[in-house]
PDB file of C-alpha atoms in Angstrom:
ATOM      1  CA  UNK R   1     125.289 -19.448 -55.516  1.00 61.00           C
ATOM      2  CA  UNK R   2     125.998 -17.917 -52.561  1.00 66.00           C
ATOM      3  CA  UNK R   3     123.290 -15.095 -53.002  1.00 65.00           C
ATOM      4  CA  UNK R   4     120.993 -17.862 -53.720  1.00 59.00           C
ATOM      5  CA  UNK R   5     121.365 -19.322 -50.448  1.00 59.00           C
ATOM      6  CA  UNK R   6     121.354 -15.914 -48.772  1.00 62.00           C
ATOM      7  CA  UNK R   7     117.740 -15.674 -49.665  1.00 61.00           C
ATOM      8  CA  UNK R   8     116.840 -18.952 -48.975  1.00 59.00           C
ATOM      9  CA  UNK R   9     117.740 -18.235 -45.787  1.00 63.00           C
ATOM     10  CA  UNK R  10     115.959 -14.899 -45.650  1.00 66.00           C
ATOM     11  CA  UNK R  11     112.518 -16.404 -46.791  1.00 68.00           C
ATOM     12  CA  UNK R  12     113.191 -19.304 -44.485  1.00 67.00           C
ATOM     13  CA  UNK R  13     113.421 -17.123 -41.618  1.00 68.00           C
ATOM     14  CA  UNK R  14     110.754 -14.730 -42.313  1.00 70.00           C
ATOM     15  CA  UNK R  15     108.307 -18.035 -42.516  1.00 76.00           C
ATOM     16  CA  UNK R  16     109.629 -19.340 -39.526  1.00 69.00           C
ATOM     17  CA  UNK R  17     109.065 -15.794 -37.739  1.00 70.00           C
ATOM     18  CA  UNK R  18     105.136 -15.595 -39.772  1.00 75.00           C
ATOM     19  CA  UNK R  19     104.566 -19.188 -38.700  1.00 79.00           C
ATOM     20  CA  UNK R  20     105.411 -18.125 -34.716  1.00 80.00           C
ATOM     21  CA  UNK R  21     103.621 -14.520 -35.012  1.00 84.00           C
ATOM     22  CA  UNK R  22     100.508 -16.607 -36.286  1.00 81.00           C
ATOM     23  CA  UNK R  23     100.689 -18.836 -33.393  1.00 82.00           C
ATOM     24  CA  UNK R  24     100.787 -16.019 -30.812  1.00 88.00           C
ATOM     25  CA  UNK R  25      97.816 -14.754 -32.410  1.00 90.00           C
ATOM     26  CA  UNK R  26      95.885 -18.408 -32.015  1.00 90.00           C
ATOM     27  CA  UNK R  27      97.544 -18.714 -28.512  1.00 88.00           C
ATOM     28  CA  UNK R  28      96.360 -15.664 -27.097  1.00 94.00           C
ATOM     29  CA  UNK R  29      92.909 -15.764 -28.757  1.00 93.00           C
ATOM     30  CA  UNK R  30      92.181 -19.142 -27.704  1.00 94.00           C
ATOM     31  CA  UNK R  31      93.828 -18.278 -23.934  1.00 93.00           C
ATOM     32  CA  UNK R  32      91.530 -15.385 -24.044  1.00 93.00           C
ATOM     33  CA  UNK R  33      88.309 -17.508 -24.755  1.00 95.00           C
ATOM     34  CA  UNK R  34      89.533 -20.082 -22.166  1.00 94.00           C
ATOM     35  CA  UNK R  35      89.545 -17.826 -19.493  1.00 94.00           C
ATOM     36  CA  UNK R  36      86.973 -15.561 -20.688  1.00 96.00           C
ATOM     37  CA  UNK R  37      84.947 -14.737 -17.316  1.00 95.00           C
ATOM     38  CA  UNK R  38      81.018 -14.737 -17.889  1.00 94.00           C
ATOM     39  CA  UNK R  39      78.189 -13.161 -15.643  1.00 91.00           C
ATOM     40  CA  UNK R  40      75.065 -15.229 -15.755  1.00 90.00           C
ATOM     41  CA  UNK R  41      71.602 -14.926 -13.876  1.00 85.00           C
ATOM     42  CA  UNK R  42      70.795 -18.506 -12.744  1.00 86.00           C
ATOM     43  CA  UNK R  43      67.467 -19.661 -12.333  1.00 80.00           C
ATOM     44  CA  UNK R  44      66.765 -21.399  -9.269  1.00 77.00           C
ATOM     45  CA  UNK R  45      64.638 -24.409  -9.887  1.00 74.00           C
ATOM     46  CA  UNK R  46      62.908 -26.386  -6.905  1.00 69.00           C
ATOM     47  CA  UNK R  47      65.394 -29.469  -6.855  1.00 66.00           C
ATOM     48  CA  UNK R  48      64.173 -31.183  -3.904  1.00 76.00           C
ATOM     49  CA  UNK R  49      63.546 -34.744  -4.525  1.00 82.00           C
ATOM     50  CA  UNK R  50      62.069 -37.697  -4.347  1.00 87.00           C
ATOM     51  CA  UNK R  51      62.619 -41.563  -4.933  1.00 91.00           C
ATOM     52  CA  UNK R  52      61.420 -41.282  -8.375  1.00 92.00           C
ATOM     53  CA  UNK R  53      62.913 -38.604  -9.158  1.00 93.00           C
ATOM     54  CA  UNK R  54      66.207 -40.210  -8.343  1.00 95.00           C
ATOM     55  CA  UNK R  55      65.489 -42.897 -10.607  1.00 95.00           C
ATOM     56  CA  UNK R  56      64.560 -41.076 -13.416  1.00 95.00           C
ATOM     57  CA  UNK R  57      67.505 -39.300 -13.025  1.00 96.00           C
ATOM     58  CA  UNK R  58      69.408 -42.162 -13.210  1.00 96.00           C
ATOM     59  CA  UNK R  59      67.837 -43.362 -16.617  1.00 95.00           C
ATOM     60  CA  UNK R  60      68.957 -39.893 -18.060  1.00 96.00           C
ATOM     61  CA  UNK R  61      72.465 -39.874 -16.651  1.00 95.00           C
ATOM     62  CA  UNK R  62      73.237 -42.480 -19.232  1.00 93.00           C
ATOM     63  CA  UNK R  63      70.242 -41.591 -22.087  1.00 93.00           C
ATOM     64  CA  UNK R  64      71.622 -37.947 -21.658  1.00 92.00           C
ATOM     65  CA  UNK R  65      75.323 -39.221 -22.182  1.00 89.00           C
ATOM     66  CA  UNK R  66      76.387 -37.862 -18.834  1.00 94.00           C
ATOM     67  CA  UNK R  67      77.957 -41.561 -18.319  1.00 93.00           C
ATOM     68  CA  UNK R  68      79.715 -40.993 -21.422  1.00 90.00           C
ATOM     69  CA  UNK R  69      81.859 -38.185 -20.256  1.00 92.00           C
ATOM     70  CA  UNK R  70      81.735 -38.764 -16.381  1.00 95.00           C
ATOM     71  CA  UNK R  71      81.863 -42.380 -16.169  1.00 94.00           C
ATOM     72  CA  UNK R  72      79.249 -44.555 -14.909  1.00 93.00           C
ATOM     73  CA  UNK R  73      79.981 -44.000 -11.547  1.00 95.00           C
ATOM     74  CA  UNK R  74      80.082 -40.099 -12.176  1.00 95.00           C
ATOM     75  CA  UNK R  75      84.250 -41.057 -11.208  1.00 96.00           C
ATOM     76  CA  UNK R  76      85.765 -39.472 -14.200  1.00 95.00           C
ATOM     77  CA  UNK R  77      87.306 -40.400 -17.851  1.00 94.00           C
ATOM     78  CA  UNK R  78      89.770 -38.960 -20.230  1.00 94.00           C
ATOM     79  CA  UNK R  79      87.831 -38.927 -23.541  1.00 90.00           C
ATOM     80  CA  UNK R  80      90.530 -36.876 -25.772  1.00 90.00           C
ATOM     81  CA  UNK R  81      93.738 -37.899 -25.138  1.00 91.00           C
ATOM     82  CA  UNK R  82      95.798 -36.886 -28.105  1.00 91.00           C
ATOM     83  CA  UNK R  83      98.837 -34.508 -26.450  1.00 92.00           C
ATOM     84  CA  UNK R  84      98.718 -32.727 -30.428  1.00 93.00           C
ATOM     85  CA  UNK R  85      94.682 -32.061 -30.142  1.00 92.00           C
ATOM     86  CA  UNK R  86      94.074 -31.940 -26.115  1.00 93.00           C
ATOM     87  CA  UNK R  87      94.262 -33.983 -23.273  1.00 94.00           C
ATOM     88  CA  UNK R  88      90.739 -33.400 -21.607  1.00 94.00           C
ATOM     89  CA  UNK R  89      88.388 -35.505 -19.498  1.00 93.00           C
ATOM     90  CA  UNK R  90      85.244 -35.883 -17.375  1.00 94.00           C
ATOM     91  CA  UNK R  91      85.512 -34.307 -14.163  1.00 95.00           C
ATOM     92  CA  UNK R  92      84.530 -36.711 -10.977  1.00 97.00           C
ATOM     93  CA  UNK R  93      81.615 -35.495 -10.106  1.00 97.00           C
ATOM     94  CA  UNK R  94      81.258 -37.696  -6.424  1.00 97.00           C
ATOM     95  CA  UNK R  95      82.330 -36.619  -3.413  1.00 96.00           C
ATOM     96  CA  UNK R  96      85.346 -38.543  -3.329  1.00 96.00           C
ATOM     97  CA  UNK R  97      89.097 -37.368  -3.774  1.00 96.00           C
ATOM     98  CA  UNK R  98      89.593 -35.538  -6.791  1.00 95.00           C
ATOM     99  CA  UNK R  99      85.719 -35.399  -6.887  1.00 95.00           C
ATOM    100  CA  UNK R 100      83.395 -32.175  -6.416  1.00 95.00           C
ATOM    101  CA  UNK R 101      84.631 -29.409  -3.942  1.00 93.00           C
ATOM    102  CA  UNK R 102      83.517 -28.473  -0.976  1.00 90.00           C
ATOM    103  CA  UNK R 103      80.396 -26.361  -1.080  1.00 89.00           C
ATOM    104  CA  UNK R 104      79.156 -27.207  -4.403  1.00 93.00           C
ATOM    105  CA  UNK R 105      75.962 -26.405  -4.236  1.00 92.00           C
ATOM    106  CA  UNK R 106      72.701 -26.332  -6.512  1.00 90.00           C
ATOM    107  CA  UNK R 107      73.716 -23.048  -7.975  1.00 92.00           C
ATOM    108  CA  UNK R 108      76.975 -24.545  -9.139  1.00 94.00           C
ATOM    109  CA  UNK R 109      74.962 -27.614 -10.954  1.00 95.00           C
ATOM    110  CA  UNK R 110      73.000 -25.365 -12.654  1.00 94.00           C
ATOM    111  CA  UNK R 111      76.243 -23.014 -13.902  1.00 95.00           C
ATOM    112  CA  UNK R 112      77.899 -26.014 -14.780  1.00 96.00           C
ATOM    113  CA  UNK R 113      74.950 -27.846 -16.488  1.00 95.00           C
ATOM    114  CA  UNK R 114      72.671 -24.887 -18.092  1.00 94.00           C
ATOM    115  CA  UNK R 115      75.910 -22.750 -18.568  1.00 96.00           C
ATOM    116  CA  UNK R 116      78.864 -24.984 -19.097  1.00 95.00           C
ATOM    117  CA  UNK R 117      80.455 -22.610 -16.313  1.00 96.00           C
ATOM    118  CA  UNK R 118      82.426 -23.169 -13.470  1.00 95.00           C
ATOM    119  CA  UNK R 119      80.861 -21.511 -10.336  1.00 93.00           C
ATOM    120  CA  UNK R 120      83.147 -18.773 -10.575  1.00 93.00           C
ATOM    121  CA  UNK R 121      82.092 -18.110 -14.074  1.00 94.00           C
ATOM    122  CA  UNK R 122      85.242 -19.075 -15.916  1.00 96.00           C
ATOM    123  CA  UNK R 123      84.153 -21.889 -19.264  1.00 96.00           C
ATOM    124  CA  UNK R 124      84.351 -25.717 -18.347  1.00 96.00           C
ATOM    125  CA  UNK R 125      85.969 -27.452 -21.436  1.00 94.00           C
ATOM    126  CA  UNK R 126      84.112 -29.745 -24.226  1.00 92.00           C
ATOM    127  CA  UNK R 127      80.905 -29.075 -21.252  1.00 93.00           C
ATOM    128  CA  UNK R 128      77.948 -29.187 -23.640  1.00 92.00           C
ATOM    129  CA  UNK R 129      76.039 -26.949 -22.147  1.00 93.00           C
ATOM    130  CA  UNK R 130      74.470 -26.245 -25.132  1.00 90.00           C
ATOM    131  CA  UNK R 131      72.286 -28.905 -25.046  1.00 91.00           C
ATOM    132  CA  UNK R 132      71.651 -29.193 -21.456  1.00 93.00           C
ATOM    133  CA  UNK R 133      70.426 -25.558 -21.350  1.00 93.00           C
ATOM    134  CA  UNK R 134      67.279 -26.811 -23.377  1.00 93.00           C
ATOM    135  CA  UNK R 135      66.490 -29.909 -21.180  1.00 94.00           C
ATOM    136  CA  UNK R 136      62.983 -29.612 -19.117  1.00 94.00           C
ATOM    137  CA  UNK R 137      63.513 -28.506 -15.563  1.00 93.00           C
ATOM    138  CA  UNK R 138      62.218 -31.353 -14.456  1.00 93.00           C
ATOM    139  CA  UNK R 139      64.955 -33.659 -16.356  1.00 94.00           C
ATOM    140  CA  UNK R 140      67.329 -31.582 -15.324  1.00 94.00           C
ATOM    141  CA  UNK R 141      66.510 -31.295 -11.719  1.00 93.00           C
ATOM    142  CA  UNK R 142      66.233 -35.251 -11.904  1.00 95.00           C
ATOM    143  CA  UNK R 143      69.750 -35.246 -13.199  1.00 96.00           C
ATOM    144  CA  UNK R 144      71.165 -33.772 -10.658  1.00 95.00           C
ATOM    145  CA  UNK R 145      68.897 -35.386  -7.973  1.00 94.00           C
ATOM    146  CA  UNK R 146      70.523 -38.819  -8.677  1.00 96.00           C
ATOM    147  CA  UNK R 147      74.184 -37.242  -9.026  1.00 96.00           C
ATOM    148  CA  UNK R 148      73.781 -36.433  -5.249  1.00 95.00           C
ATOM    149  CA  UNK R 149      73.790 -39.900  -4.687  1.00 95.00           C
ATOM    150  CA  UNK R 150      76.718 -41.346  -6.241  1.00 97.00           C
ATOM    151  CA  UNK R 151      78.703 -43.104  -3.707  1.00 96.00           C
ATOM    152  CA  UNK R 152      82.081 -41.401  -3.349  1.00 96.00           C
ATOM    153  CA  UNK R 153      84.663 -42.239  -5.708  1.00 96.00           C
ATOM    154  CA  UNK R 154      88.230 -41.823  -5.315  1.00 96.00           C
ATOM    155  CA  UNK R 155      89.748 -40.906  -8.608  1.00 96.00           C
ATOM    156  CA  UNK R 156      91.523 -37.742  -9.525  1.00 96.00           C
ATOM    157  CA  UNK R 157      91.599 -36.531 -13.719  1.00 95.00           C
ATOM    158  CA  UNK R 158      94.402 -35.084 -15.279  1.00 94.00           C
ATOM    159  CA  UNK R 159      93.433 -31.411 -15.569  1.00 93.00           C
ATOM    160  CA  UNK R 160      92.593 -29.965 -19.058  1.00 94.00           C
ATOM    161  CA  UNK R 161      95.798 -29.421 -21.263  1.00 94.00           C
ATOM    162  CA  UNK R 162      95.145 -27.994 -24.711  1.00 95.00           C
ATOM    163  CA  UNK R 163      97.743 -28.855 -27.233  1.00 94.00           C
ATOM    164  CA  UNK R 164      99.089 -26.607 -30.149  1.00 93.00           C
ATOM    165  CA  UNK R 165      96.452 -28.699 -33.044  1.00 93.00           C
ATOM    166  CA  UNK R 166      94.096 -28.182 -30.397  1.00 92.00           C
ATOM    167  CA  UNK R 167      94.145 -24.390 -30.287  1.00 94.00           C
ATOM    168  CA  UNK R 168      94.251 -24.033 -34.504  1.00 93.00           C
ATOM    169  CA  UNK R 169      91.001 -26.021 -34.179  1.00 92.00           C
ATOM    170  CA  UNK R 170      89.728 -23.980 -31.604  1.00 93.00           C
ATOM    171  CA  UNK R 171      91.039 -20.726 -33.467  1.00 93.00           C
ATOM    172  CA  UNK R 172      89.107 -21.494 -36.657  1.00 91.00           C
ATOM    173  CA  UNK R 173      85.844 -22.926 -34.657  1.00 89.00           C
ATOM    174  CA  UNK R 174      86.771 -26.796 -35.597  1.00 86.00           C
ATOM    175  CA  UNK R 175      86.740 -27.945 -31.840  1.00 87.00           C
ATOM    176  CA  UNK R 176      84.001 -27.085 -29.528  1.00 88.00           C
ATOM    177  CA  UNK R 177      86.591 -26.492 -26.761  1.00 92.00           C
ATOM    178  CA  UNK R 178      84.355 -23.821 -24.671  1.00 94.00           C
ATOM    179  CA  UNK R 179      80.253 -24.909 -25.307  1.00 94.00           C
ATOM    180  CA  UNK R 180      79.860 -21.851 -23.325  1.00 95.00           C
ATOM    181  CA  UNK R 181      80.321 -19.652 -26.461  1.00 94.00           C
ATOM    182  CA  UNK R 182      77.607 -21.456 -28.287  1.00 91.00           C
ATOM    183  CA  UNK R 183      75.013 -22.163 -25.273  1.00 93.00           C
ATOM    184  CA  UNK R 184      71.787 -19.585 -25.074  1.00 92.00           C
ATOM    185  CA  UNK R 185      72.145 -18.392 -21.523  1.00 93.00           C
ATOM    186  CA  UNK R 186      68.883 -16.947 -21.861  1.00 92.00           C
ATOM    187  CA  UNK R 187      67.463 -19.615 -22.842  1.00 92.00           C
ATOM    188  CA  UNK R 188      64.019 -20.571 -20.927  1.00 91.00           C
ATOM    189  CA  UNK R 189      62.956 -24.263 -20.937  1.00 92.00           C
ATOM    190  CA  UNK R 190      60.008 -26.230 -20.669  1.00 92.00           C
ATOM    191  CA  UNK R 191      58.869 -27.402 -16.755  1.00 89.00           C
ATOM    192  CA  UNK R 192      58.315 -30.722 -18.533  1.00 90.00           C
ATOM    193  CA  UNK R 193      58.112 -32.401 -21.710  1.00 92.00           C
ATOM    194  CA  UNK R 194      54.901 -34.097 -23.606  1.00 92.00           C
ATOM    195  CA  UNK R 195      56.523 -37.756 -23.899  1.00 93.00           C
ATOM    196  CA  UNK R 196      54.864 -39.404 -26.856  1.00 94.00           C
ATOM    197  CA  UNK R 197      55.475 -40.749 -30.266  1.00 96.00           C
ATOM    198  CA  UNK R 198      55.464 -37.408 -32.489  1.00 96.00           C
ATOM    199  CA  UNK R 199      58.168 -35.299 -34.694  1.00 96.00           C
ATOM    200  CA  UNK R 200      57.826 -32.850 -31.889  1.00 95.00           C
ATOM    201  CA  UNK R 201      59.320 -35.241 -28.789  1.00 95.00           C
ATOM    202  CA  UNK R 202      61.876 -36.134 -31.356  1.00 95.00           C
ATOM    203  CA  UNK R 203      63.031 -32.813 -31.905  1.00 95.00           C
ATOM    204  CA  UNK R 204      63.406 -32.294 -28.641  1.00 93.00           C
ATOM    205  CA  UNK R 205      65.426 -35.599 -27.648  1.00 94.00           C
ATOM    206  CA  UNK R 206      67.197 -34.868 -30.732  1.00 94.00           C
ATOM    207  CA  UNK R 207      69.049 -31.713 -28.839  1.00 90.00           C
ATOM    208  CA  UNK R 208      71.667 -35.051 -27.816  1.00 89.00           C
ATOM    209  CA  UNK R 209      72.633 -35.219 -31.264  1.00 91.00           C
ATOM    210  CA  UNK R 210      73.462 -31.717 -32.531  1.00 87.00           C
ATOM    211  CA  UNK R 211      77.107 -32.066 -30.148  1.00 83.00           C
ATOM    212  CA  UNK R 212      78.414 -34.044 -33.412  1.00 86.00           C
ATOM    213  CA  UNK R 213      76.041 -34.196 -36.421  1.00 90.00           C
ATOM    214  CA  UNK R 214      75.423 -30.187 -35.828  1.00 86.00           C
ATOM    215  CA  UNK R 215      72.564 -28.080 -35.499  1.00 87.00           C
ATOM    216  CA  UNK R 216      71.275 -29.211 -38.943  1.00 90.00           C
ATOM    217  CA  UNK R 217      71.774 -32.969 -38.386  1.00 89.00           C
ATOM    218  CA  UNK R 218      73.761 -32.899 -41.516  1.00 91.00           C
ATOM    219  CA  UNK R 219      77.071 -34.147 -39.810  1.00 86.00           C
ATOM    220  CA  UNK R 220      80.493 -33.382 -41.201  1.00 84.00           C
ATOM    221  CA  UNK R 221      84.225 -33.305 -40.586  1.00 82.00           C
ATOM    222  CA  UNK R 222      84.498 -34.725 -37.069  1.00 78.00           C
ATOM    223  CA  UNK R 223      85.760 -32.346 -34.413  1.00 75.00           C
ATOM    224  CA  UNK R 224      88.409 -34.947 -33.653  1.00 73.00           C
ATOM    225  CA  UNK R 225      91.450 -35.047 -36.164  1.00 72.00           C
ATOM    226  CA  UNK R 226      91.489 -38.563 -37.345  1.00 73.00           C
ATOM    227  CA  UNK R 227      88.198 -39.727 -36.467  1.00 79.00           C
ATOM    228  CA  UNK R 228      85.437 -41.098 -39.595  1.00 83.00           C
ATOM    229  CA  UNK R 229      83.317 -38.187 -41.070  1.00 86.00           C
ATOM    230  CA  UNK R 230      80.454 -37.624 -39.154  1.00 88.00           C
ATOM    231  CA  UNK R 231      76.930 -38.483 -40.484  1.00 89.00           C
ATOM    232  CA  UNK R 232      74.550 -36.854 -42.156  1.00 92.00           C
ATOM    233  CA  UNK R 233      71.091 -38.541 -40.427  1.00 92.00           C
ATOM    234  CA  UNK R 234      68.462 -36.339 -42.253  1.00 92.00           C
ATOM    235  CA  UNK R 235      65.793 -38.232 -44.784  1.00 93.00           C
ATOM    236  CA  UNK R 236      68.828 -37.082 -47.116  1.00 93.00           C
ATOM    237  CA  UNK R 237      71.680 -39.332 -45.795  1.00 91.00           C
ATOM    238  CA  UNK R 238      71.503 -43.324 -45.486  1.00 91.00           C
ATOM    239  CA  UNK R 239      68.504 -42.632 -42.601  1.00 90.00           C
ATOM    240  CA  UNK R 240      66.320 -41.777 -45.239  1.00 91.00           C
ATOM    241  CA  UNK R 241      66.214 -44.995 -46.504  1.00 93.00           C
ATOM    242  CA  UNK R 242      65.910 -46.800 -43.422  1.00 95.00           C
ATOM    243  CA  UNK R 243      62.129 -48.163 -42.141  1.00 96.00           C
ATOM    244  CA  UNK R 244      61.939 -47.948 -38.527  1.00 96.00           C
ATOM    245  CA  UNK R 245      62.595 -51.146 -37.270  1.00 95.00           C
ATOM    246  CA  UNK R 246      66.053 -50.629 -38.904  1.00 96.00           C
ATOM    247  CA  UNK R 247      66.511 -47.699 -37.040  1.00 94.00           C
ATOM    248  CA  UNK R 248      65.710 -48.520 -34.222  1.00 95.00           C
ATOM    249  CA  UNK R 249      67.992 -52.097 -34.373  1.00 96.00           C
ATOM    250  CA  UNK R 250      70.562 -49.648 -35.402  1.00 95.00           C
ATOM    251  CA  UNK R 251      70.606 -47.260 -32.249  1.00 94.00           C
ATOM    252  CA  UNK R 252      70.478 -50.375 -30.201  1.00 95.00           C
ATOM    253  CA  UNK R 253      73.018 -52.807 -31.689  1.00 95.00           C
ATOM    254  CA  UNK R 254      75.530 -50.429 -33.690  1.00 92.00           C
ATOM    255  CA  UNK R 255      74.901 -52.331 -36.620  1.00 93.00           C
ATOM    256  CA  UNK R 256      73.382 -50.367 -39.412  1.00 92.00           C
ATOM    257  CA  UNK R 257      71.234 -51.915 -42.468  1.00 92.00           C
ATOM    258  CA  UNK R 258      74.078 -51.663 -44.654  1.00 92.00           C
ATOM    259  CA  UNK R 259      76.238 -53.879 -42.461  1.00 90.00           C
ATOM    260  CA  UNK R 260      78.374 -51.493 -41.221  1.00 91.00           C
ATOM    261  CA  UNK R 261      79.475 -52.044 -36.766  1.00 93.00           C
ATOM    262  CA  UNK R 262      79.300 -48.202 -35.478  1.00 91.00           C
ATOM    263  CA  UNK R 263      82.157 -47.994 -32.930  1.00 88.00           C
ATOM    264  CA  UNK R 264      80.758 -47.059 -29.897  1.00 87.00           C
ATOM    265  CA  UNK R 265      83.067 -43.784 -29.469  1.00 83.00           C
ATOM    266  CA  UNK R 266      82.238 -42.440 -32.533  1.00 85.00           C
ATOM    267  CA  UNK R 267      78.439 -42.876 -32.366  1.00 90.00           C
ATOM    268  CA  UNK R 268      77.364 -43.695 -28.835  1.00 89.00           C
ATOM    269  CA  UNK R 269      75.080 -46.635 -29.680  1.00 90.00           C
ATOM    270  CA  UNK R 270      75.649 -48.077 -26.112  1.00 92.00           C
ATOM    271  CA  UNK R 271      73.662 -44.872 -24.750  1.00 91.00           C
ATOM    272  CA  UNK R 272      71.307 -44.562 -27.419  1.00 93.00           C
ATOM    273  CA  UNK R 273      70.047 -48.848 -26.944  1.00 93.00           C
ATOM    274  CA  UNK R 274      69.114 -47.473 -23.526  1.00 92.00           C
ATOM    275  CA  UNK R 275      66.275 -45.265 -24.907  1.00 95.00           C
ATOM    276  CA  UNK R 276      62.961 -46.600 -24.918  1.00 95.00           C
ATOM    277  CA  UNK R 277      60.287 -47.913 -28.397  1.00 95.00           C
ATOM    278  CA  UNK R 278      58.590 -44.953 -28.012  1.00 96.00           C
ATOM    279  CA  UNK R 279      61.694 -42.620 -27.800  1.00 96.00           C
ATOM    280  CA  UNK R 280      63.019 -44.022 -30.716  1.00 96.00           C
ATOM    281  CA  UNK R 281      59.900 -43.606 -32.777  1.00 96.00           C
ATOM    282  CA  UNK R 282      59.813 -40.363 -31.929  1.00 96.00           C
ATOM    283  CA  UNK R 283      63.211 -39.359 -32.840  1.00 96.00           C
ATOM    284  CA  UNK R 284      62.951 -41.702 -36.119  1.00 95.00           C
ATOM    285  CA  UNK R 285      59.848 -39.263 -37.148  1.00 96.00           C
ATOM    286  CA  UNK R 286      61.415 -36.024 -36.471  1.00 95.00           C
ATOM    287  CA  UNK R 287      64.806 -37.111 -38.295  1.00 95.00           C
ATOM    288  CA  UNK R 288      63.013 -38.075 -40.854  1.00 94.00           C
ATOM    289  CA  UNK R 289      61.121 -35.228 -41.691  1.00 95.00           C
ATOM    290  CA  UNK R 290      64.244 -33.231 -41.732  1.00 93.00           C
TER     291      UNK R 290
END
């Protein structure tokens, strides 16, 4: 008996000291891809501005899901806050306290925006610069256009804190913690965008979706531990079913054909009732021929 609990205690301790050597390994991988330090060339773009410029740049800050993140004041949220998983919000992105620092100029838009990249060149977390890299210069340029004008906010966020979950899921690629791995920095986008009602405007508003239902639309396991499965909204999932009046009801009330309320953080119908017939149409056509 006694031998038998010797090597209980022997196999114990040898998983004990395999569980901690594995979680070196993810801690200094995931550290290492944290602070990884990139070197970029950043396009300048012509961002001077006018009035409508500004106001198109509004529309997108909340069609674009900047609001989402940032707030609708641009003062800040925490979006993940699950001490296991991470602890990680929208940065205030006014000139207020806790806001944008001194000297952050157009360069530093476009690193943060096109690169998901501080100005320094060290990753900004869950930034998805992945899709903003593909927006039109002139969307983007609006973007920032009308975050120059957001009144000063007071309103300091906690700074990023990764927990242990958070780093296996980062480890094995399950939590887009640095969009800066996955963004094209090479990437060379359109001046502007052809707005009408075609497969080929949807595919490009579509770039939104791919954060959560993926490249492929096909959805999946959601990147948050605990959250629904994420849709598949090809012609192959429930979408392909749906005419596009439902579709369109659906991306503007939550409320799907099959009766089922979409909570807002999960699928951000509140952003996507904000988008216009036409945009809809368009991203109902391209969806669908998926």
């Amino acid at each position: 008996m006694r031998k038998f609990f010797k090597w209980v205690g022997i196999i114990a301790v040898t998983l004990v000291a395999l569980l901690l050597i594995g979680y070196a390994v993810v801690w200094i991988s995931t550290d290492s891809r944290i602070n990884k330090q990139y070197s970029v060339q950043v396009k300048h773009m012509d961002l001077q501005a006018d009035s409508a410029m500004v106001a198109y740049g509004a529309r997108l800050f909340n069609t674009q899901g900047c609001a989402e993140c940032h707030g609708a004041q641009g003062e800040g949220r925490v979006f993940i806050n699950d001490p296991k998983v991470a602890v990680i919000g929208g940065s205030n992105i006014t000139t207020g306290k806790g806001g944008l620092p001194a000297g952050f100029d157009d360069n530093a838009w476009l690193m943060a925006l096109r690169h998901g990249l501080t100005p320094k060149g060290k990753p900004l977390m869950i930034m998805p610069s992945y899709d903003y890299a593909k927006l039109a210069t002139y969307e983007l340029a609006s973007i920032v256009a009308y975050c120059k004008t957001l009144p000063a906010v007071d309103h300091e966020v906690p700074a990023p804190q990764v927990g242990p979950l958070g780093r296996v899921l980062t480890f094995f690629h399950k939590l887009p913690l640095v969009p800066a791995e996955e963004t094209d920095h090479q990437y060379q986008p359109p001046a502007i965008v052809k707005k009408e009602v075609s497969p080929a405007y949807g595919k490009y508003l579509s770039i939104t979706c791919t954060g959560c239902h993926q490249p492929d639309f096909k959805g999946g396991p959601n990147h948050q531990p605990g959250r629904p499965q994420v849709a598949n909204i090809t012609s192959k999932g429930h979408l392909g079913q749906w005419t596009t009046d439902q579709f369109i009801t659906t991306l503007r009330t939550g409320k799907t054909p099959e009766g089922k309320q979409l909570n807002n953080e999960d699928m951000p119908w509140k952003m996507t009732a904000q988008y216009t017939d036409d945009e809809l149409k368009a991203l109902y056509l391209y969806l669908r021929s998926l």
